[in-house]
Coordinates of C-alpha atoms and ligand atoms in Angstrom, one line a residue:
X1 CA -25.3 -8.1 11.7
X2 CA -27.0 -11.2 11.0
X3 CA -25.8 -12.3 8.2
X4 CA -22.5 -13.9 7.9
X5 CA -19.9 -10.8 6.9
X6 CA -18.4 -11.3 3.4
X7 CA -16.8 -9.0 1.8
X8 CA -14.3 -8.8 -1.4
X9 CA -11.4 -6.9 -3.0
X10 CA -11.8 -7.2 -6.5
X11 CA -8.4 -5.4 -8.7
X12 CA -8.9 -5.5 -11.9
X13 CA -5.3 -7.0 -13.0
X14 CA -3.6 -4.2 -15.1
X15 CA -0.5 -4.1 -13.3
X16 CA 1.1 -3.6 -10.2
X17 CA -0.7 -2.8 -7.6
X18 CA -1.2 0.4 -6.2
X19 CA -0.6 1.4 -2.6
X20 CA -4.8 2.6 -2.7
X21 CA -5.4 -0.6 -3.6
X22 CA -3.7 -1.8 -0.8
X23 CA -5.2 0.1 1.5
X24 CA -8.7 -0.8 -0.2
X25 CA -7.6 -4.8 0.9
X26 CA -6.5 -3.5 4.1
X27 CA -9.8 -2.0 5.3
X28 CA -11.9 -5.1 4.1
X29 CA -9.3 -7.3 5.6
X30 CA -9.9 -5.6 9.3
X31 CA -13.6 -5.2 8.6
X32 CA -14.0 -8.8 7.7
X33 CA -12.2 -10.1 10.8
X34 CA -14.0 -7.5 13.1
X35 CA -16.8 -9.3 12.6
X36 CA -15.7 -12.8 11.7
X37 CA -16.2 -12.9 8.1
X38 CA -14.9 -13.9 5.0
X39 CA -12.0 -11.5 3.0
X40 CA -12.6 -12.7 -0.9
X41 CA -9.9 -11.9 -3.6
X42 CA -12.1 -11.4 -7.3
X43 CA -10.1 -10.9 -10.0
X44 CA -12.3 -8.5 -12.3
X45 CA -9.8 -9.6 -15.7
X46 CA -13.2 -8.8 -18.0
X47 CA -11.3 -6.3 -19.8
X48 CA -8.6 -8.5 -21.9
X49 CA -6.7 -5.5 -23.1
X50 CA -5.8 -4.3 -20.3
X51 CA -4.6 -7.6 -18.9
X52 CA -1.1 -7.7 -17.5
X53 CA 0.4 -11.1 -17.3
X54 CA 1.9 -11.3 -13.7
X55 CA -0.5 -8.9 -12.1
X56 CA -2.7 -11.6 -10.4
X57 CA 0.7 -12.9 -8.7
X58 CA 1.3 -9.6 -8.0
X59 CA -1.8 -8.9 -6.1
X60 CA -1.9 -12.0 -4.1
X61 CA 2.1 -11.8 -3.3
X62 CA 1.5 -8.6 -1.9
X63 CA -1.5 -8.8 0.1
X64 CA 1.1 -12.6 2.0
X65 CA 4.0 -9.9 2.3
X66 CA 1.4 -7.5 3.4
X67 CA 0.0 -10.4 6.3
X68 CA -3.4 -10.3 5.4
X69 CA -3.8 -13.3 2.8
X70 CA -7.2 -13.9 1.4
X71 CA -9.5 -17.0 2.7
X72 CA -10.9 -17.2 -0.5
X73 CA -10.2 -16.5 -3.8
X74 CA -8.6 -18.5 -6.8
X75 CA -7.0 -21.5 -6.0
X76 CA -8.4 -21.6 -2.3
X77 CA -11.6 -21.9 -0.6
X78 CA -13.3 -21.8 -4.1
X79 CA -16.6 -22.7 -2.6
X80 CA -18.0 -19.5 -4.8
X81 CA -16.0 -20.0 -7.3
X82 CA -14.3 -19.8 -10.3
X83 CA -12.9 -16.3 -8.5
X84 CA -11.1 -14.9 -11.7
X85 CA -14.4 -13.4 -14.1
X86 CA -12.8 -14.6 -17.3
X87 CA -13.3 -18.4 -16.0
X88 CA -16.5 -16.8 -15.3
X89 CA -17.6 -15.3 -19.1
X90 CA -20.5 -18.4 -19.3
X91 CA -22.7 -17.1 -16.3
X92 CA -23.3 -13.9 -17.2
X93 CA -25.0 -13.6 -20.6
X94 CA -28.1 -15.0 -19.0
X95 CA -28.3 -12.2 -17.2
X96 CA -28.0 -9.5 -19.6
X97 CA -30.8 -11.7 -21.0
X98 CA -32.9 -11.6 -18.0
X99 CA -32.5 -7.9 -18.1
X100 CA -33.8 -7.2 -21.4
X101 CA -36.6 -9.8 -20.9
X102 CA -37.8 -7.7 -17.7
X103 CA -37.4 -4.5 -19.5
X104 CA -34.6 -3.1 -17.7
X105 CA -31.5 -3.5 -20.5
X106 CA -31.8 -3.4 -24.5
X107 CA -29.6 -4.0 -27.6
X108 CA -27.3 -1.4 -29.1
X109 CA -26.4 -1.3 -32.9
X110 CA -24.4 1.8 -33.0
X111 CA -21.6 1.7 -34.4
X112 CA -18.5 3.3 -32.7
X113 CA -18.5 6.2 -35.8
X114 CA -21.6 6.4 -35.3
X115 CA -21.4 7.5 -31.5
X116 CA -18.4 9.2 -31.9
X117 CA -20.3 11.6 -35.1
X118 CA -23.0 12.0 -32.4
X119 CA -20.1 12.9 -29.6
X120 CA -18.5 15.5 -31.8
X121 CA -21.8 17.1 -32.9
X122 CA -22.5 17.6 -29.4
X123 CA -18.9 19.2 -28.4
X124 CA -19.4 21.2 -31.7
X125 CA -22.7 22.5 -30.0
X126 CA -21.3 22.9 -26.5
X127 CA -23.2 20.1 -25.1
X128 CA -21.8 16.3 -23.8
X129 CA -23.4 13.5 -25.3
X130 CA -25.2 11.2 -23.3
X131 CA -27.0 7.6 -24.2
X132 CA -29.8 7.9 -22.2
X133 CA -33.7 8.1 -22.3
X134 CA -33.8 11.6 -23.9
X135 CA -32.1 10.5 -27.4
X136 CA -32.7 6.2 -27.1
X137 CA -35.9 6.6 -28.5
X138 CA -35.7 9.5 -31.3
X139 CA -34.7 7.3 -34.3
X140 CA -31.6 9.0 -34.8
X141 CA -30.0 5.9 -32.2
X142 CA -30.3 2.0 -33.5
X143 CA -31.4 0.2 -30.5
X144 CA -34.2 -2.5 -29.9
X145 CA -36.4 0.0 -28.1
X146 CA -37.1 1.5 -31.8
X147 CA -35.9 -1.5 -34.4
X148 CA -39.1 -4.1 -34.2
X149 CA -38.5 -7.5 -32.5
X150 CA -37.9 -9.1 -35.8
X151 CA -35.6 -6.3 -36.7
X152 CA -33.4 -6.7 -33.8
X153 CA -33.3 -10.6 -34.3
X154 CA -32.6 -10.0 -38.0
X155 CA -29.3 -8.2 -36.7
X156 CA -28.2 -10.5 -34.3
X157 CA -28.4 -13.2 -36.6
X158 CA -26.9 -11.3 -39.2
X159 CA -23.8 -11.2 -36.8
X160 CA -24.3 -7.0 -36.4
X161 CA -21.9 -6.0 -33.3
X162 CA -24.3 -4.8 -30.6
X163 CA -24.2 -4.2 -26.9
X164 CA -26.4 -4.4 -24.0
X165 CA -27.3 -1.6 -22.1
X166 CA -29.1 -0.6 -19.3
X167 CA -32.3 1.6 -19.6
X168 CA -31.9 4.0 -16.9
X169 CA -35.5 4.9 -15.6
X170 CA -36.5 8.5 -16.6
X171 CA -37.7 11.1 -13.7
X172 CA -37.2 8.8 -10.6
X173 CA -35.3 9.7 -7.5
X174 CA -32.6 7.5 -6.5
X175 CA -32.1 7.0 -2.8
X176 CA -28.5 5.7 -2.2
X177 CA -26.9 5.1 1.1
X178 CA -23.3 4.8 2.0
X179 CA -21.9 3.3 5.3
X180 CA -19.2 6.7 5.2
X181 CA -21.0 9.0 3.3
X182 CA -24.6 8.8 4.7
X183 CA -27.4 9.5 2.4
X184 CA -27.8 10.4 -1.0
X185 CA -30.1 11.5 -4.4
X186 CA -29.7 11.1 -7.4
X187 CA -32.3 12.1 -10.1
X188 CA -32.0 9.2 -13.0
X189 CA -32.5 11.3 -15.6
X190 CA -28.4 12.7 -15.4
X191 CA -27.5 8.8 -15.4
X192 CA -26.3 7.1 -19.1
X193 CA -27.3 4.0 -19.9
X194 CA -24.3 2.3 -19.3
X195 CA -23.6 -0.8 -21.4
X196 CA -23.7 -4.4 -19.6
X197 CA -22.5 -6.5 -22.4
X198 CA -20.5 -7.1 -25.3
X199 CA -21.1 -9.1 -28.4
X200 CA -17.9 -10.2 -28.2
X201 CA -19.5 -12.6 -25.3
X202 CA -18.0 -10.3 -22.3
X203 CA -19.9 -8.8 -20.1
X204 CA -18.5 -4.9 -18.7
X205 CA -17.1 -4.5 -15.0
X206 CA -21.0 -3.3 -14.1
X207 CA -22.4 -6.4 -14.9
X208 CA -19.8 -8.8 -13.7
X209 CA -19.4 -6.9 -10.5
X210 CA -22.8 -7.1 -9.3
X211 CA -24.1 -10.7 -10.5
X212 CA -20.8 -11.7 -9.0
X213 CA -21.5 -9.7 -5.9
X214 CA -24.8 -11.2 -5.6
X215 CA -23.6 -14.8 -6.3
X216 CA -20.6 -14.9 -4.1
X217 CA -23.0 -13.5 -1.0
X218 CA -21.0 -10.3 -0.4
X219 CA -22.4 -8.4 2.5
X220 CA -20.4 -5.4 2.3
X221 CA -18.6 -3.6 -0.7
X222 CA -15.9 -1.6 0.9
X223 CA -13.6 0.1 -2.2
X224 CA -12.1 3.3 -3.6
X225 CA -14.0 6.9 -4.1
X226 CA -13.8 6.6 -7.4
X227 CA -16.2 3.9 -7.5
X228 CA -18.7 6.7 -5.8
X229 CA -20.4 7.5 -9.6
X230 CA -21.3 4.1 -10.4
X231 CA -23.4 3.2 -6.8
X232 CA -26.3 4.6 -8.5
X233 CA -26.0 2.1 -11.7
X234 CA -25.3 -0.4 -9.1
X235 CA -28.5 0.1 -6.9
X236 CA -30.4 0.7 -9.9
X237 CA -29.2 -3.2 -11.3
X238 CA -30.0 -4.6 -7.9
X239 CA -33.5 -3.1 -8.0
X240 CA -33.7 -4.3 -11.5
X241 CA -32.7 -7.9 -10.8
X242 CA -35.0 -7.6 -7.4
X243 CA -31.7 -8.7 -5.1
X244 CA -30.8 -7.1 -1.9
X245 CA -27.9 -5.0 -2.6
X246 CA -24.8 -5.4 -0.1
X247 CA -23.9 -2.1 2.2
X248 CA -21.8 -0.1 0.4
X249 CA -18.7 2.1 1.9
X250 CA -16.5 4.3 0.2
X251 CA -12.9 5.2 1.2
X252 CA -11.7 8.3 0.6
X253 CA -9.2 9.1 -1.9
X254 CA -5.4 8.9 -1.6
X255 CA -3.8 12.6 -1.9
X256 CA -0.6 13.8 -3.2
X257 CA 1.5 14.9 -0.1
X258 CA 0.9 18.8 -1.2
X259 CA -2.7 17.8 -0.4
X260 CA -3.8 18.4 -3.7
X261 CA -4.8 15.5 -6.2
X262 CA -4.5 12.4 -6.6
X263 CA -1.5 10.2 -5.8
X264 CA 0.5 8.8 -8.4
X265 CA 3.4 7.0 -9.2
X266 CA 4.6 9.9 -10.6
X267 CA 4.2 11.8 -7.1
X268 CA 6.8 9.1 -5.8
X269 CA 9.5 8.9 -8.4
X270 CA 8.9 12.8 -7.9
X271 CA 10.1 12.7 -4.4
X272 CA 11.5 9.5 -4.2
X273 CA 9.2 7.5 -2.6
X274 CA 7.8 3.7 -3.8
X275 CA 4.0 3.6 -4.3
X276 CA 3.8 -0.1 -4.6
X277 CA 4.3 -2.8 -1.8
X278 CA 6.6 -4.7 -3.9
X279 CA 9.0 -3.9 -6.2
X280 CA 7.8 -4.3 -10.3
X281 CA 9.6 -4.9 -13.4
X282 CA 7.1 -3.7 -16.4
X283 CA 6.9 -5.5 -19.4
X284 CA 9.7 -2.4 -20.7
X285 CA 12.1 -3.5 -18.4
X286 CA 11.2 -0.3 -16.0
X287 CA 11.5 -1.0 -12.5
X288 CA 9.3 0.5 -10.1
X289 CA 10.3 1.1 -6.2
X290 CA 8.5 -1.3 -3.7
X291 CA 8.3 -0.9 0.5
X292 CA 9.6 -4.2 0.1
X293 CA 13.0 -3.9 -1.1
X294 CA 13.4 -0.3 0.3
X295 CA 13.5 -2.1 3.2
X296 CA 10.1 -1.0 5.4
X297 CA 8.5 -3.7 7.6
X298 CA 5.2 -4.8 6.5
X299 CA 3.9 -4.1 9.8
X300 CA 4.9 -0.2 9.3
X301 CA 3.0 0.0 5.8
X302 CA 0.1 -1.5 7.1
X303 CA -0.2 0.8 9.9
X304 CA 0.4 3.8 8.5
X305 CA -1.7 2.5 5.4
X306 CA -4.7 2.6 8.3
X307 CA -4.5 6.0 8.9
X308 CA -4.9 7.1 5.6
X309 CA -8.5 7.8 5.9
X310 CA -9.4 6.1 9.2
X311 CA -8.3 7.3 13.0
X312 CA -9.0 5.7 16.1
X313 CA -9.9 8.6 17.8
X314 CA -7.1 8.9 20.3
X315 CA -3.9 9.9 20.3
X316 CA -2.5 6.1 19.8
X317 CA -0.3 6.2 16.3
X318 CA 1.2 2.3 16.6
X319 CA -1.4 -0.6 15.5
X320 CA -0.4 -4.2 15.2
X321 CA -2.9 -6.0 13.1
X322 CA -4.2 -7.6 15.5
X323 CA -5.1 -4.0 17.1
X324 CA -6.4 -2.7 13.7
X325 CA -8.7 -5.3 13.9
X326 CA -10.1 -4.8 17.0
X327 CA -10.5 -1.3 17.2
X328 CA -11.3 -0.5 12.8
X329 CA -14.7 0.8 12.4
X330 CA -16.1 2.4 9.2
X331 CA -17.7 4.7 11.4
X332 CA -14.5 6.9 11.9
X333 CA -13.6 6.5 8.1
X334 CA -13.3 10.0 6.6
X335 CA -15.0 11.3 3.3
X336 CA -11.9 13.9 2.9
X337 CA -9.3 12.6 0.8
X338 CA -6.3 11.6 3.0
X339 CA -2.9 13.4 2.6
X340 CA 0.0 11.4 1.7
X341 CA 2.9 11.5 3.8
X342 CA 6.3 10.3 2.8
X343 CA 7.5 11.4 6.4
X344 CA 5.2 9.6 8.5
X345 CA 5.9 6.6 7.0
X346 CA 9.8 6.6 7.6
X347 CA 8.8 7.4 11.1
X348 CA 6.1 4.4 11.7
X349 CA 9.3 2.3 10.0
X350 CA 11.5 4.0 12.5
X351 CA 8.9 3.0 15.8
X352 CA 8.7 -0.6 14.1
X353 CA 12.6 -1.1 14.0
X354 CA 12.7 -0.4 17.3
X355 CA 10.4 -3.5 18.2
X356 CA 12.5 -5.7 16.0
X357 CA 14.4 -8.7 17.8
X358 CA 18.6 -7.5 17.0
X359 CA 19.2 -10.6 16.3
X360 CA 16.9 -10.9 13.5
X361 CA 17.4 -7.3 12.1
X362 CA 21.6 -8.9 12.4
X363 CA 20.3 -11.7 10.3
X364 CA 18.4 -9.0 7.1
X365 CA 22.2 -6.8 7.8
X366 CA 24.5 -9.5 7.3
X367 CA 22.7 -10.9 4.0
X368 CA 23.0 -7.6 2.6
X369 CA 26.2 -6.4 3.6
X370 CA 29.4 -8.0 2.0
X371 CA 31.8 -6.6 4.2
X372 CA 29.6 -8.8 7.4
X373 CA 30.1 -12.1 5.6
X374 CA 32.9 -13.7 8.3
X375 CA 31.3 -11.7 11.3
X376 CA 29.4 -13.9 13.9
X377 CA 25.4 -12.8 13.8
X378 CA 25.3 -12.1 17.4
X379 CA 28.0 -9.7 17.8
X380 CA 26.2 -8.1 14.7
X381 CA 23.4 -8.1 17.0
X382 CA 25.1 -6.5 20.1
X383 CA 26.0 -3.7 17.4
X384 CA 22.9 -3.1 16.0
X385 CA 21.1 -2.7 19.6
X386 CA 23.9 0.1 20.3
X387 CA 22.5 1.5 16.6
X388 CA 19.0 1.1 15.8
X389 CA 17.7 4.0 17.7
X390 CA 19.5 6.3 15.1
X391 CA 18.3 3.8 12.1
X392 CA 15.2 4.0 10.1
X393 CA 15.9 1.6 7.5
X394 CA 18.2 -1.6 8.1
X395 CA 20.2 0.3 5.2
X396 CA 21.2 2.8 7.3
X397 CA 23.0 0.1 9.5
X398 CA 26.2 0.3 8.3
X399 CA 26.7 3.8 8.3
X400 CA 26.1 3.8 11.9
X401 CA 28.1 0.9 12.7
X402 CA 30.9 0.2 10.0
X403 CA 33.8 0.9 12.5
X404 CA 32.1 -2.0 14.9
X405 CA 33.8 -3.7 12.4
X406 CA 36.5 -2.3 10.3
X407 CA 39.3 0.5 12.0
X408 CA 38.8 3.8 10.6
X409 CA 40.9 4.5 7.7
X410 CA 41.4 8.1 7.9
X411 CA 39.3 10.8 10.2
X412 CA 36.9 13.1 9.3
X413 CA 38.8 16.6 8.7
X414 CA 36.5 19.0 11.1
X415 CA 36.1 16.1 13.5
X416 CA 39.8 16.4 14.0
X417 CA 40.8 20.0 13.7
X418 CA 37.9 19.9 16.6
X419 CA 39.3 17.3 18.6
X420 CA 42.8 17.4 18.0
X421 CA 44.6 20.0 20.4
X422 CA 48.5 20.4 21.8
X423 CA 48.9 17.5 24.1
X424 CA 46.2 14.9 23.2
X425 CA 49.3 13.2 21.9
X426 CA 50.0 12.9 25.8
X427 CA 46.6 12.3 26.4
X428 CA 45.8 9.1 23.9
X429 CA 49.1 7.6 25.5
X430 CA 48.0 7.6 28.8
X431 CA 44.1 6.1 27.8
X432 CA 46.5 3.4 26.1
X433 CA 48.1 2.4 29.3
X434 CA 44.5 3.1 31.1
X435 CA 43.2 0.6 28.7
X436 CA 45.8 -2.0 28.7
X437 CA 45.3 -2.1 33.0
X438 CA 41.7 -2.7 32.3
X439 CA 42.1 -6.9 33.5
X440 CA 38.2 -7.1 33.2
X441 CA 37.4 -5.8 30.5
X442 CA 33.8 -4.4 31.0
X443 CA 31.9 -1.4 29.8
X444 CA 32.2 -0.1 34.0
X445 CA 35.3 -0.7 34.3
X446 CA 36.7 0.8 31.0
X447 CA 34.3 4.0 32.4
X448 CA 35.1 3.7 36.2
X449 CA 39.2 3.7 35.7
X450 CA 38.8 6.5 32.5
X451 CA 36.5 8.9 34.1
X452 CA 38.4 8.3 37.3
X453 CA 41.3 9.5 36.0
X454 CA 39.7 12.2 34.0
X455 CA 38.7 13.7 37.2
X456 CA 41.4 13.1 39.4
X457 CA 43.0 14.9 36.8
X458 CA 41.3 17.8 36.1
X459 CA 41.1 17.4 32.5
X460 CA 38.4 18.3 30.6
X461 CA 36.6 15.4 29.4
X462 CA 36.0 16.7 25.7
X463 CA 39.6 16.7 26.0
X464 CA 39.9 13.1 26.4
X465 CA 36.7 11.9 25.2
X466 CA 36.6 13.6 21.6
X467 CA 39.8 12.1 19.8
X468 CA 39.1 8.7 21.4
X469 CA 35.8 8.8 20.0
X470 CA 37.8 10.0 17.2
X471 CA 40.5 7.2 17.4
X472 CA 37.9 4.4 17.5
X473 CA 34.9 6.0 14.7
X474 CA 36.8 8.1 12.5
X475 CA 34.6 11.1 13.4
X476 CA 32.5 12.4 16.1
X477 CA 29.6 10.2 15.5
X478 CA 28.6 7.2 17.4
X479 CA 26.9 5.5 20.1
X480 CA 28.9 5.4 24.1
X481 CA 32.4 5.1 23.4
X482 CA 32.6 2.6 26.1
X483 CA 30.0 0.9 24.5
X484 CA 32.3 0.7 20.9
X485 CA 35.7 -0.1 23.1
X486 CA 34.0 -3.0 24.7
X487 CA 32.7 -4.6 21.7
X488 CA 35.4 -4.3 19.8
X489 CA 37.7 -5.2 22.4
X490 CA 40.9 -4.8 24.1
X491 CA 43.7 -5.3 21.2
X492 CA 41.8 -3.5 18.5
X493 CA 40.9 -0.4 21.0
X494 CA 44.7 0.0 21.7
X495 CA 45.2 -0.4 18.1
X496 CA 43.2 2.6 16.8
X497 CA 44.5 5.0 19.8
X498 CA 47.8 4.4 19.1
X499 CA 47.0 4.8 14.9
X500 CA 45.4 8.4 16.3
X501 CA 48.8 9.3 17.9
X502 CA 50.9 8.0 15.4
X503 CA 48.9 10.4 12.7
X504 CA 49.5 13.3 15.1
Ligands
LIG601 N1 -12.3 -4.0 -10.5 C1 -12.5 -2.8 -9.8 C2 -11.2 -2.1 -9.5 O1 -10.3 -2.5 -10.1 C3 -13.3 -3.1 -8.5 C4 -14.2 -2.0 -8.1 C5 -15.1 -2.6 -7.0 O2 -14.6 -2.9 -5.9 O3 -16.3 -2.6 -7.2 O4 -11.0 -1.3 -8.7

């Protein structure tokens, strides 16, 4: 590649966004730093009524929480900028203008009852309406290709709405090419001519997206499937304006966990699972989930955001960044859609929690657990590396690891009809007096002088060993019971024994 790579994620800010858009930053993010380049954030806001106030903030907090910021975009790096297209709206009129001066776009006086009667005539007669070089030039459609040149300028200046549109060139074949999909062609004569331009001085996302394309010297266009039907408009404006067009790439879609459709957010409140990175509050007050707050690392959704559509090609599951980088290539990007699955990500959040630092996963349990306020972080810490291995959220924490901290306050009713026979009475006593011998009071010795007697004894040890685990937890749950004895510690062991045999 010769050319410095420089590529762009442009969402369009109509809300939250989506965890395909995500995964559309993700893959330019790795791409660009493969090979060095430039990761630009647009923001395509041409469309003002589907502008959602927060979005932008949105986008950009999530792609920070994400770890793959932008290097330029609004507010930094503008060296191509303004970066949002409304700060934009005075650069591209001239070249819709250009357009219709080289004969590639022309004006559009229909009114929008007039193209809808023209729509419903054709439903009525079975057939879909298209704007295109069979009808533009019957009379029956108002355009500057039939009105004379004074005509059209009597309009404009008259203040008539019109629009720009493209003239798609009649009986060509298209050549496209697509760095994942290989080779493609299109006849032009199934292609509408899309409109470019507003009167109302905006241009459309066609438009905007390829003069800024062109402008902000992006090499590559990486972005969703559904993008796939407007290449040909795209290659066709590049041609037309006589610019190289950047590679294009696109990813495949995002598919519902049955495998069939697309996801939605519907799919996760369905099955309980957040498909946005952070959590959203719509303008109606209706919260949406985020991975954020339901407590995944960002380094879990990024991986398993990776492998929806792209595999290394070995049996390797867990990527760092820093390893998507290295080893991403579009090359092994699928054209299937990729299934969604809710599963797979608890369980890249479960092999993630495991590389956490205890104390640091202490730190995110104790903020959100009231009942940890007075307890020193690091014996939080020594509890949560007895835990974790069970855990795959740091909500699941206490669960696993309340009686670390408070005695049990009654036992689990099958746990004890299990573990409860004639003589454990007996039994608990003696552990008591076991315990209370114990000077050092260390994980081996609590086992060596226990087990010891256990055998000497010839007692069995679920004998011994279920209502102890049963006097310290509660229930038969648990990591090592000399584990729980020794954090807790001496006094409080004895404590909860001889609460066990009291309740006998
Ligand atoms: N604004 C478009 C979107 O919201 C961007 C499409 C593109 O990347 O060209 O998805």
């Amino acid at each position: 590649m010769s050319k410095k790579v420089r590529v762009r994620f442009a969402p369009s800010p109509t809300g939250p966004l989506h965890i395909g858009g995500v995964r559309t930053a993700l893959f330019n993010y790795l791409f660009a730093k493969k090979y060095g380049g430039d990761f630009v954030l647009r923001i395509e806001d041409t469309d003002q009524n589907r502008y959602v106030e927060g979005a932008e903030d949105y986008i950009i907090k999530s792609l920070d929480w994400c770890g793959m910021p932008f290097d330029e975009g609004p507010g930094k790096n503008e060296k191509f900028g303004p970066y949002r297209q409304s700060e934009r709206k005075h650069l591209y009129k001239q070249y819709a203008d250009d357009l219709i001066a080289s004969g590639n776009a022309y004006y559009a006086f229909d009114t929008a009852e007039q193209l809808d009667a023209e729509r419903k005539g054709h439903e009525a007669e079975g057939k879909t309406f298209i704007y295109n070089w069979h009808n533009r030039e019957k009379g029956r459609l108002v355009n500057s290709l039939v009105l004379t040149e004074a005509e059209t300028k009597a309009k404009i200046e008259a203040g008539d709405d019109y629009v720009i549109r493209f003239k798609s060139p009649q009986d060509e074949t298209l050549q496209l090419t697509d760095i994942i999909r290989g080779n493609m062609k299109i006849d032009t004569n199934v292609l509408d001519d899309k409109v470019l331009f507003k009167s109302d001085g905006m241009p459309t996302y066609h438009l905007a997206n390829i003069v800024d394309d062109h402008l902000m010297e992006i090499t590559h266009v990486i972005r969703g499937e559904e993008w796939l039907p407007s290449l040909a408009l795209h290659q066709l404006l590049y041609n037309a304006f006589g610019w190289d067009a950047p590679e294009f790439a696109h990813l495949p879609l995002i598919l519902k966990p049955t495998g069939k459709g697309k996801l939605s957010k519907r799919d996760g409140d369905k099955m309980g699972f957040p498909v946005f990175p952070l959590e959203y509050t719509a303008t109606d007050g209706t919260v949406s989930r985020g991975y954020k707050e339901d407590g995944y690392f960002p380094e879990a959704v990024i991986n398993f955001l990776a492998f929806l559509g792209w595999n290394p090609g070995t049996e390797q599951e867990i990527f760092s960044l820093e390893q998507l980088v290295a080893d991403f290539d579009l090359a092994r990007v699928n054209k299937a859609g990729a299934r969604f699955d809710p599963d797979k990500t608890k369980w890249f959040n479960h092999q993630y929690m495991q590389q956490q630092l205890d104390l640091d996963l202490a730190k995110t349990f104790k903020a959100r657990q009231p009942e940890l306020a007075d307890i020193d972080v690091n014996y939080i810490a020594l509890t949560v590396g007895l835990i974790k291995e069970r855990a795959t959220f740091v909500s699941d924490f206490w669960d696993l690891s309340h009686f670390f901290f408070t005695a049990p306050t009654a036992y689990d009713e099958k746990a004890s009809k299990k573990a409860l026979k004639e003589g454990t009475a007996d039994i608990m006593t003696k552990v008591i007096e076991l315990v209370n011998v114990t000077e050092d009071f260390t994980v081996e010795n609590l086992q060596t002088n226990i087990k010891g007697w256990i055998t000497d004894n010839d007692i069995g040890f679920g004998k011994v060993m279920m209502p102890l685990r049963l006097a310290l937890v509660g229930a038969l749950q648990g990591p090592d019971v000399f584990d729980i004895m020794y954090l807790i510690g001496k006094a409080e062991t004895v404590k909860r024994i001889e609460a066990l045999v009291k309740s006998i």
